[in-house]
Tab-separated table of C-alpha atoms and ligand atoms in Angstrom:
chain	number	residue	atom	x	y	z
A	42	MET	CA	-21.241	-25.247	-13.077
A	43	SER	CA	-21.078	-21.340	-12.600
A	44	LYS	CA	-18.877	-19.678	-14.595
A	45	LYS	CA	-19.134	-16.312	-12.677
A	46	ILE	CA	-16.117	-14.513	-10.961
A	47	ALA	CA	-16.365	-11.618	-8.730
A	48	ILE	CA	-13.824	-8.986	-8.219
A	49	LEU	CA	-13.311	-6.706	-5.398
A	50	THR	CA	-10.915	-4.074	-3.801
A	51	GLY	CA	-10.262	-3.678	-0.313
A	52	GLY	CA	-8.236	-1.254	1.935
A	53	GLY	CA	-6.608	2.050	0.589
A	54	ASP	CA	-7.072	2.303	-3.015
A	55	CYS	CA	-3.667	2.556	-5.178
A	56	PRO	CA	-2.326	2.971	-8.798
A	57	GLY	CA	-2.267	-0.417	-10.315
A	58	LEU	CA	-5.738	-1.654	-9.166
A	59	ASN	CA	-7.283	-0.600	-12.411
A	60	PRO	CA	-4.839	-2.389	-14.397
A	61	ALA	CA	-5.074	-5.434	-12.361
A	62	ILE	CA	-8.743	-5.296	-12.754
A	63	LYS	CA	-8.443	-5.463	-16.424
A	64	GLY	CA	-5.860	-7.985	-16.596
A	65	CYS	CA	-8.238	-10.288	-14.664
A	66	VAL	CA	-11.332	-9.453	-16.681
A	67	TRP	CA	-9.548	-9.564	-20.078
A	68	ALA	CA	-8.117	-13.121	-19.127
A	69	ALA	CA	-11.233	-14.466	-17.171
A	70	GLU	CA	-13.189	-13.645	-20.465
A	71	LYS	CA	-10.984	-15.128	-22.555
A	72	PHE	CA	-11.078	-18.559	-20.523
A	73	GLY	CA	-14.692	-18.392	-21.105
A	74	TYR	CA	-15.797	-16.712	-17.461
A	75	GLU	CA	-18.261	-13.776	-16.868
A	76	CYS	CA	-17.150	-11.114	-14.542
A	77	VAL	CA	-18.952	-9.030	-11.767
A	78	GLY	CA	-17.574	-6.310	-9.780
A	79	LEU	CA	-18.237	-6.148	-5.960
A	80	THR	CA	-18.105	-2.408	-4.785
A	81	ASP	CA	-16.449	-1.165	-1.673
A	82	GLY	CA	-14.369	-3.886	-0.670
A	83	TRP	CA	-15.836	-6.577	1.613
A	84	LYS	CA	-18.835	-4.135	2.085
A	85	GLY	CA	-19.828	-5.168	-1.335
A	86	LEU	CA	-19.833	-8.916	-0.616
A	87	VAL	CA	-21.636	-8.358	2.820
A	88	GLU	CA	-24.313	-6.365	1.140
A	89	GLY	CA	-24.407	-7.702	-2.363
A	90	LEU	CA	-23.376	-4.287	-3.976
A	91	THR	CA	-22.619	-4.892	-7.511
A	92	THR	CA	-21.342	-3.586	-10.535
A	93	PRO	CA	-21.089	-4.812	-14.394
A	94	LEU	CA	-17.478	-5.679	-15.577
A	95	ASN	CA	-16.239	-6.574	-18.778
A	96	ARG	CA	-13.743	-6.289	-21.539
A	97	GLU	CA	-15.559	-2.781	-22.611
A	98	LEU	CA	-15.809	-1.278	-19.444
A	99	THR	CA	-12.119	-2.269	-18.361
A	100	GLU	CA	-10.314	-1.335	-21.673
A	101	TYR	CA	-8.573	1.840	-20.413
A	102	ALA	CA	-8.562	0.907	-16.825
A	103	ILE	CA	-4.858	0.499	-17.418
A	104	THR	CA	-4.076	4.019	-17.575
A	105	GLN	CA	-6.272	4.890	-14.711
A	106	GLY	CA	-5.352	5.585	-10.825
A	107	GLY	CA	-7.733	4.536	-7.994
A	108	THR	CA	-9.971	1.488	-8.436
A	109	MET	CA	-13.204	1.399	-10.717
A	110	LEU	CA	-14.672	-0.568	-7.911
A	111	ALA	CA	-14.525	1.511	-5.071
A	112	THR	CA	-13.127	0.452	-1.803
A	113	SER	CA	-13.336	0.519	2.131
A	114	ARG	CA	-11.874	-0.833	4.988
A	115	THR	CA	-14.995	-3.157	6.076
A	116	ASN	CA	-13.887	-6.357	7.982
A	117	PRO	CA	-16.778	-8.862	7.760
A	118	PHE	CA	-15.306	-10.677	10.429
A	119	LYS	CA	-15.761	-7.752	12.835
A	120	GLN	CA	-19.499	-7.168	11.938
A	121	GLU	CA	-22.401	-9.095	13.592
A	122	GLY	CA	-23.526	-11.657	10.739
A	123	GLY	CA	-21.109	-10.335	8.471
A	124	VAL	CA	-19.610	-13.664	7.498
A	125	GLN	CA	-22.839	-15.312	7.155
A	126	LYS	CA	-24.132	-12.341	4.705
A	127	CYS	CA	-20.926	-12.745	2.944
A	128	LEU	CA	-21.579	-16.520	2.364
A	129	GLU	CA	-25.245	-15.775	1.150
A	130	THR	CA	-24.003	-13.192	-1.473
A	131	PHE	CA	-21.892	-15.439	-2.842
A	132	LYS	CA	-24.343	-18.319	-3.236
A	133	ARG	CA	-26.987	-15.684	-4.501
A	134	LEU	CA	-24.872	-14.268	-6.888
A	135	ASP	CA	-23.999	-17.695	-8.156
A	136	LEU	CA	-20.239	-17.058	-8.085
A	137	TYR	CA	-17.705	-19.673	-9.055
A	138	ALA	CA	-14.980	-17.751	-7.417
A	139	LEU	CA	-13.801	-14.418	-6.048
A	140	VAL	CA	-10.633	-12.500	-6.720
A	141	ALA	CA	-9.861	-10.374	-3.925
A	142	MET	CA	-7.275	-7.475	-4.278
A	143	GLY	CA	-5.858	-5.879	-1.340
A	144	GLY	CA	-3.294	-5.725	1.017
A	145	GLU	CA	-2.656	-7.593	4.420
A	146	ASP	CA	-6.291	-6.804	5.784
A	147	THR	CA	-8.160	-7.587	2.919
A	148	LEU	CA	-6.230	-10.816	1.789
A	149	GLY	CA	-6.231	-11.705	5.731
A	150	VAL	CA	-10.237	-11.882	5.224
A	151	ALA	CA	-9.648	-13.742	2.010
A	152	THR	CA	-7.378	-16.184	3.818
A	153	ARG	CA	-10.142	-16.976	6.493
A	154	PHE	CA	-12.676	-17.335	3.822
A	155	TYR	CA	-10.743	-19.904	2.189
A	156	ARG	CA	-9.435	-21.740	5.209
A	157	ASP	CA	-12.695	-21.622	7.147
A	158	HIS	CA	-15.368	-21.627	4.704
A	159	ARG	CA	-13.711	-23.356	1.787
A	160	LEU	CA	-14.811	-20.528	-0.592
A	161	ASN	CA	-13.149	-20.314	-4.012
A	162	VAL	CA	-11.029	-17.325	-3.247
A	163	VAL	CA	-7.774	-16.179	-5.178
A	164	GLY	CA	-5.738	-12.885	-3.904
A	165	VAL	CA	-4.095	-10.092	-5.824
A	166	PRO	CA	-1.401	-8.439	-3.626
A	167	LYS	CA	-1.678	-4.518	-3.827
A	168	THR	CA	-0.420	-1.742	-1.508
A	169	MET	CA	1.614	1.535	-1.677
A	170	ASP	CA	3.237	0.516	1.407
A	171	ASN	CA	5.142	-2.378	-0.006
A	172	ASP	CA	4.832	-4.479	3.148
A	173	LEU	CA	3.356	-7.814	1.925
A	174	SER	CA	5.554	-10.814	2.424
A	175	ALA	CA	5.807	-13.656	-0.451
A	176	THR	CA	5.826	-11.079	-3.407
A	177	ASP	CA	9.141	-8.896	-4.155
A	178	TYR	CA	6.914	-5.593	-4.753
A	179	THR	CA	3.260	-4.563	-4.640
A	180	PHE	CA	1.796	-2.294	-7.216
A	181	GLY	CA	1.140	1.215	-5.919
A	182	PHE	CA	4.452	1.611	-4.320
A	183	ASP	CA	6.361	2.736	-7.486
A	184	THR	CA	3.799	5.142	-8.363
A	185	SER	CA	3.534	6.656	-4.964
A	186	VAL	CA	7.439	6.891	-4.346
A	187	THR	CA	7.559	8.558	-7.815
A	188	LYS	CA	5.255	11.134	-6.584
A	189	ALA	CA	7.052	11.497	-3.269
A	190	MET	CA	10.177	12.167	-5.032
A	191	GLU	CA	8.583	14.765	-7.136
A	192	ALA	CA	7.381	16.470	-3.953
A	193	ALA	CA	11.123	16.094	-2.578
A	194	ALA	CA	12.494	17.818	-5.571
A	195	ALA	CA	10.048	20.900	-5.091
A	196	LEU	CA	11.162	21.128	-1.299
A	197	VAL	CA	14.670	21.014	-2.468
A	198	ASP	CA	14.301	24.118	-4.712
A	199	THR	CA	12.377	25.860	-2.230
A	200	GLY	CA	14.334	25.010	0.680
A	201	ARG	CA	17.709	25.854	-0.977
A	202	SER	CA	16.480	29.357	-2.122
A	203	HIS	CA	15.561	30.100	1.527
A	204	ARG	CA	18.463	28.281	3.185
A	205	ARG	CA	15.991	25.967	5.277
A	206	VAL	CA	15.650	22.500	6.363
A	207	MET	CA	12.910	20.966	4.898
A	208	VAL	CA	11.279	17.921	6.450
A	209	LEU	CA	8.946	15.773	3.971
A	210	GLU	CA	6.401	13.362	5.750
A	211	VAL	CA	5.272	10.459	3.710
A	212	MET	CA	2.885	7.571	4.067
A	213	GLY	CA	3.754	3.944	4.344
A	214	ARG	CA	1.964	2.804	7.688
A	215	HIS	CA	4.332	0.664	9.896
A	216	ALA	CA	6.737	-0.054	7.162
A	217	GLY	CA	9.712	2.156	6.139
A	218	TRP	CA	9.908	1.251	2.574
A	219	VAL	CA	8.141	4.545	0.989
A	220	ALA	CA	10.228	6.907	3.453
A	221	LEU	CA	13.385	4.814	2.471
A	222	PHE	CA	13.189	4.451	-1.197
A	223	THR	CA	12.012	8.375	-1.411
A	224	ALA	CA	14.861	9.542	0.635
A	225	ILE	CA	17.358	7.291	-1.364
A	226	ALA	CA	15.886	8.527	-4.549
A	227	SER	CA	15.949	12.085	-3.644
A	228	ALA	CA	19.444	12.270	-1.978
A	229	ALA	CA	17.883	13.240	1.168
A	230	ASP	CA	20.365	13.882	4.142
A	231	PHE	CA	18.504	11.905	6.840
A	232	VAL	CA	15.741	9.517	6.799
A	233	CYS	CA	13.383	8.308	9.640
A	234	ILE	CA	11.528	5.176	9.357
A	235	PRO	CA	9.356	3.333	12.090
A	236	GLU	CA	11.456	-0.027	12.068
A	237	ARG	CA	14.255	2.194	13.991
A	238	THR	CA	13.765	4.846	16.566
A	239	ILE	CA	15.430	7.783	15.342
A	240	ASP	CA	18.932	8.604	16.554
A	241	THR	CA	18.433	12.187	17.406
A	242	ALA	CA	21.910	12.950	17.890
A	243	ALA	CA	22.760	11.734	14.436
A	244	LEU	CA	19.849	13.537	13.022
A	245	LEU	CA	20.989	16.772	14.243
A	246	LYS	CA	24.748	16.225	13.172
A	247	LYS	CA	23.701	15.224	9.607
A	248	VAL	CA	21.307	18.322	9.466
A	249	LYS	CA	23.919	20.428	10.942
A	250	GLU	CA	26.698	19.233	8.487
A	251	ALA	CA	24.468	19.325	5.417
A	252	HIS	CA	23.275	22.959	6.138
A	253	ALA	CA	26.907	24.026	6.896
A	254	ARG	CA	28.116	22.682	3.496
A	255	LYS	CA	25.095	23.550	1.093
A	256	LYS	CA	22.954	26.004	3.096
A	257	PHE	CA	19.941	23.521	3.136
A	258	ALA	CA	19.026	20.130	4.032
A	259	LEU	CA	16.298	17.710	3.377
A	260	VAL	CA	14.768	15.055	5.789
A	261	VAL	CA	12.456	12.432	4.764
A	262	THR	CA	10.175	10.819	7.423
A	263	SER	CA	7.493	7.963	7.491
A	264	GLU	CA	4.387	9.196	9.091
A	265	ALA	CA	4.785	5.970	11.741
A	266	SER	CA	8.585	7.111	12.842
A	267	GLU	CA	9.303	7.819	16.593
A	268	LEU	CA	10.898	10.357	18.175
A	269	PRO	CA	12.483	9.201	21.518
A	270	GLU	CA	12.105	12.360	23.230
A	271	VAL	CA	8.515	12.770	22.307
A	272	GLY	CA	6.937	9.694	22.343
A	273	GLU	CA	3.856	8.255	21.103
A	274	GLY	CA	1.876	8.129	24.130
A	275	GLU	CA	0.462	11.467	24.193
A	276	GLN	CA	-2.824	10.637	22.941
A	277	LYS	CA	-5.239	7.767	22.338
A	278	ARG	CA	-5.410	6.851	18.606
A	279	GLU	CA	-8.475	5.524	16.779
A	280	LEU	CA	-8.086	1.979	15.365
A	281	ASP	CA	-9.646	0.908	12.255
A	282	GLN	CA	-11.951	-2.345	11.769
A	283	PHE	CA	-8.720	-4.432	11.573
A	284	GLY	CA	-7.270	-2.972	14.894
A	285	HIS	CA	-4.708	-0.812	13.129
A	286	VAL	CA	-4.075	2.720	14.534
A	287	ILE	CA	-5.185	5.440	12.174
A	288	LEU	CA	-2.069	7.544	11.566
A	289	LYS	CA	-3.749	10.761	10.215
A	290	ASP	CA	-2.758	13.872	11.980
A	291	ARG	CA	0.026	12.284	14.028
A	292	GLY	CA	2.217	15.061	12.710
A	293	MET	CA	5.596	13.395	12.561
A	294	GLY	CA	6.804	15.887	9.738
A	295	GLU	CA	5.697	18.719	12.031
A	296	ARG	CA	7.151	17.176	15.212
A	297	ILE	CA	10.542	16.393	13.452
A	298	ALA	CA	10.756	19.972	11.939
A	299	GLY	CA	10.017	21.781	15.296
A	300	TYR	CA	12.642	19.436	17.169
A	301	ILE	CA	15.293	20.300	14.435
A	302	GLU	CA	14.564	24.051	14.506
A	303	LYS	CA	14.580	23.980	18.401
A	304	ASN	CA	17.736	22.144	18.495
A	305	THR	CA	19.978	23.594	15.751
A	306	GLY	CA	18.325	26.938	15.452
A	307	LEU	CA	17.962	26.649	11.853
A	308	GLU	CA	14.792	27.651	10.240
A	309	THR	CA	12.750	24.690	9.368
A	310	ARG	CA	9.436	23.728	7.504
A	311	HIS	CA	7.706	20.521	6.943
A	312	ALA	CA	5.356	19.326	4.255
A	313	VAL	CA	3.077	16.382	4.215
A	314	ILE	CA	2.425	14.738	0.771
A	315	GLY	CA	-0.561	12.659	2.117
A	316	HIS	CA	-3.123	11.314	-0.225
A	317	MET	CA	-1.507	12.991	-3.161
A	318	GLN	CA	0.907	10.269	-3.306
A	319	ARG	CA	-1.816	7.580	-3.532
A	320	GLY	CA	-3.687	8.836	-6.563
A	321	GLY	CA	-2.746	9.670	-10.026
A	322	ALA	CA	-2.019	7.568	-13.192
A	323	PRO	CA	0.183	4.389	-12.430
A	324	THR	CA	3.758	4.523	-13.515
A	325	LEU	CA	4.496	2.059	-16.364
A	326	PHE	CA	6.088	-0.443	-13.653
A	327	ASP	CA	2.662	-0.368	-11.958
A	328	ARG	CA	0.566	-0.733	-15.155
A	329	MET	CA	2.868	-4.038	-16.149
A	330	LEU	CA	2.865	-5.437	-12.613
A	331	GLY	CA	-0.896	-4.725	-12.105
A	332	VAL	CA	-2.134	-6.170	-15.269
A	333	ARG	CA	0.458	-9.059	-14.900
A	334	VAL	CA	-0.938	-10.180	-11.326
A	335	GLY	CA	-4.447	-9.694	-12.697
A	336	VAL	CA	-4.147	-12.057	-15.530
A	337	LYS	CA	-2.538	-14.571	-12.977
A	338	ALA	CA	-5.310	-14.041	-10.950
A	339	ALA	CA	-7.688	-15.489	-13.696
A	340	GLU	CA	-5.226	-18.317	-14.556
A	341	LEU	CA	-5.272	-19.520	-10.801
A	342	VAL	CA	-9.057	-19.598	-10.978
A	343	ARG	CA	-8.973	-21.349	-14.272
A	344	ASP	CA	-6.486	-24.084	-12.728
A	345	GLY	CA	-8.449	-24.331	-9.417
A	346	GLN	CA	-5.516	-22.951	-7.467
A	347	PHE	CA	-7.841	-21.212	-4.692
A	348	GLY	CA	-6.402	-19.898	-1.663
A	349	GLN	CA	-3.488	-18.687	-3.675
A	350	MET	CA	-2.138	-15.307	-4.571
A	351	SER	CA	-0.407	-14.162	-7.785
A	352	ALA	CA	2.925	-12.743	-6.539
A	353	LEU	CA	6.004	-11.024	-8.154
A	354	VAL	CA	8.975	-13.439	-7.545
A	355	GLY	CA	12.315	-12.351	-9.331
A	356	ASN	CA	10.776	-11.231	-12.843
A	357	ARG	CA	8.158	-14.200	-12.691
A	358	ILE	CA	4.521	-13.945	-11.778
A	359	ILE	CA	3.752	-17.259	-9.642
A	360	GLY	CA	0.833	-18.246	-7.171
A	361	VAL	CA	1.868	-18.502	-3.762
A	362	PRO	CA	-0.180	-19.634	-0.564
A	363	LEU	CA	-2.173	-16.609	0.741
A	364	GLU	CA	-1.355	-17.656	4.176
A	365	LYS	CA	2.398	-16.804	3.529
A	366	ALA	CA	1.414	-13.373	2.081
A	367	THR	CA	-0.491	-12.306	5.044
A	368	GLY	CA	1.483	-14.305	7.863
A	369	GLU	CA	3.999	-11.403	8.596
A	370	LEU	CA	4.438	-7.907	7.635
A	371	LYS	CA	7.466	-7.102	5.489
A	372	THR	CA	9.457	-4.258	7.064
A	373	VAL	CA	12.659	-2.927	6.315
A	374	SER	CA	15.210	-5.594	7.490
A	375	ALA	CA	18.646	-5.286	8.860
A	376	ASP	CA	19.844	-6.186	5.323
A	377	TRP	CA	19.174	-2.513	4.545
A	378	ASN	CA	21.557	-1.150	7.350
A	379	GLY	CA	24.851	-1.149	5.175
A	380	LEU	CA	23.081	0.876	2.222
A	381	MET	CA	21.554	3.349	4.909
A	382	GLU	CA	24.809	3.874	6.698
A	383	VAL	CA	26.525	4.860	3.180
A	384	LEU	CA	23.809	7.056	1.978
A	385	PHE	CA	22.736	8.909	5.298
B	189	F6P	O1	-2.022	1.453	3.630
B	189	F6P	C1	-2.073	2.396	2.625
B	189	F6P	C2	-1.993	3.794	3.166
B	189	F6P	O2	-2.062	4.775	2.221
B	189	F6P	C3	-1.158	4.071	4.355
B	189	F6P	O3	0.296	4.496	3.920
B	189	F6P	C4	-1.566	5.015	5.211
B	189	F6P	O4	-1.251	5.248	6.693
B	189	F6P	C5	-3.134	4.711	5.204
B	189	F6P	O5	-3.264	3.844	3.979
B	189	F6P	C6	-4.089	5.977	5.081
B	189	F6P	O6	-5.251	5.353	4.905
B	189	F6P	P1	-6.550	6.315	4.923
B	189	F6P	O7	-6.707	6.757	3.302
B	189	F6P	O8	-7.581	5.565	5.369
B	189	F6P	O9	-6.545	7.732	5.580
């Protein structure tokens, strides 16, 4: 029987992927497997793009941001002959199992390969958006919110000095976790998340009150929030291979800043942290979570638990069905309303 495990990382990179690769490789080698990296996400399986992976090559991966395997948003199910090519590569490389590290899209592909083609696939959840179900947290989230928090603190300094309103736009796609946690942890005066259309009267009231009291104000917005007055219909947006709207250049921070300035007369500036919040060394939390889910993935392979994903539940790392993780996006639920009402 083959003893070779391939690992790939798909979708947006995030801090914690390299620790997860290390965890998976070190555990797999301990269990007697050999590892190989597939580069550039699912494109690597389609085209058979490989790179060596072993203990030595991954030793310091625990300290590093990004992904040493590179990534892409390739969807083999959307390419002519893509699925067949993946199955052929799996055979040609003589793989026993594949560990796919990714978010809802990458793991959605993994789910289909397991369900429809009975491939020995195991998943590892990653995303800075923290929007995967069946796991309490995903690595990447803690580091990116920490970076956004640092950006917010810098905006508070300059906003306070110039007596301005500052608007910080953060990533997070269609889930408001990054914006919400950044806003709470930065003592922002208002937060805009995609799960709730912005209450513009409340936004203007909070900003005016904050500015009257302390001569500056901070608003944090998600890249995907909605201003009812402006609407999203003004232009057609590009879709990626998974059918998701590409949110770049949507300009929510700028639009909200313009709206505030126009309706309050207060001088307002905006800043977009963008990809700076997705790079850099992982925080302690993301190193620990990454390495733990990586080790668990190798254990799931060893135990023949295919179609599973390693997940953080409470403080334990357990296997959960991949389908549970990808069935529904985890967005900010109504449970958070109480806390939001207290703080904003
Ligand atoms: O899903 C992770 C994420 O960083 C989102 O928060 C963001 O909308 C998107 O990826 C950006 O994607 P790209 O790197 O392709 O511009």
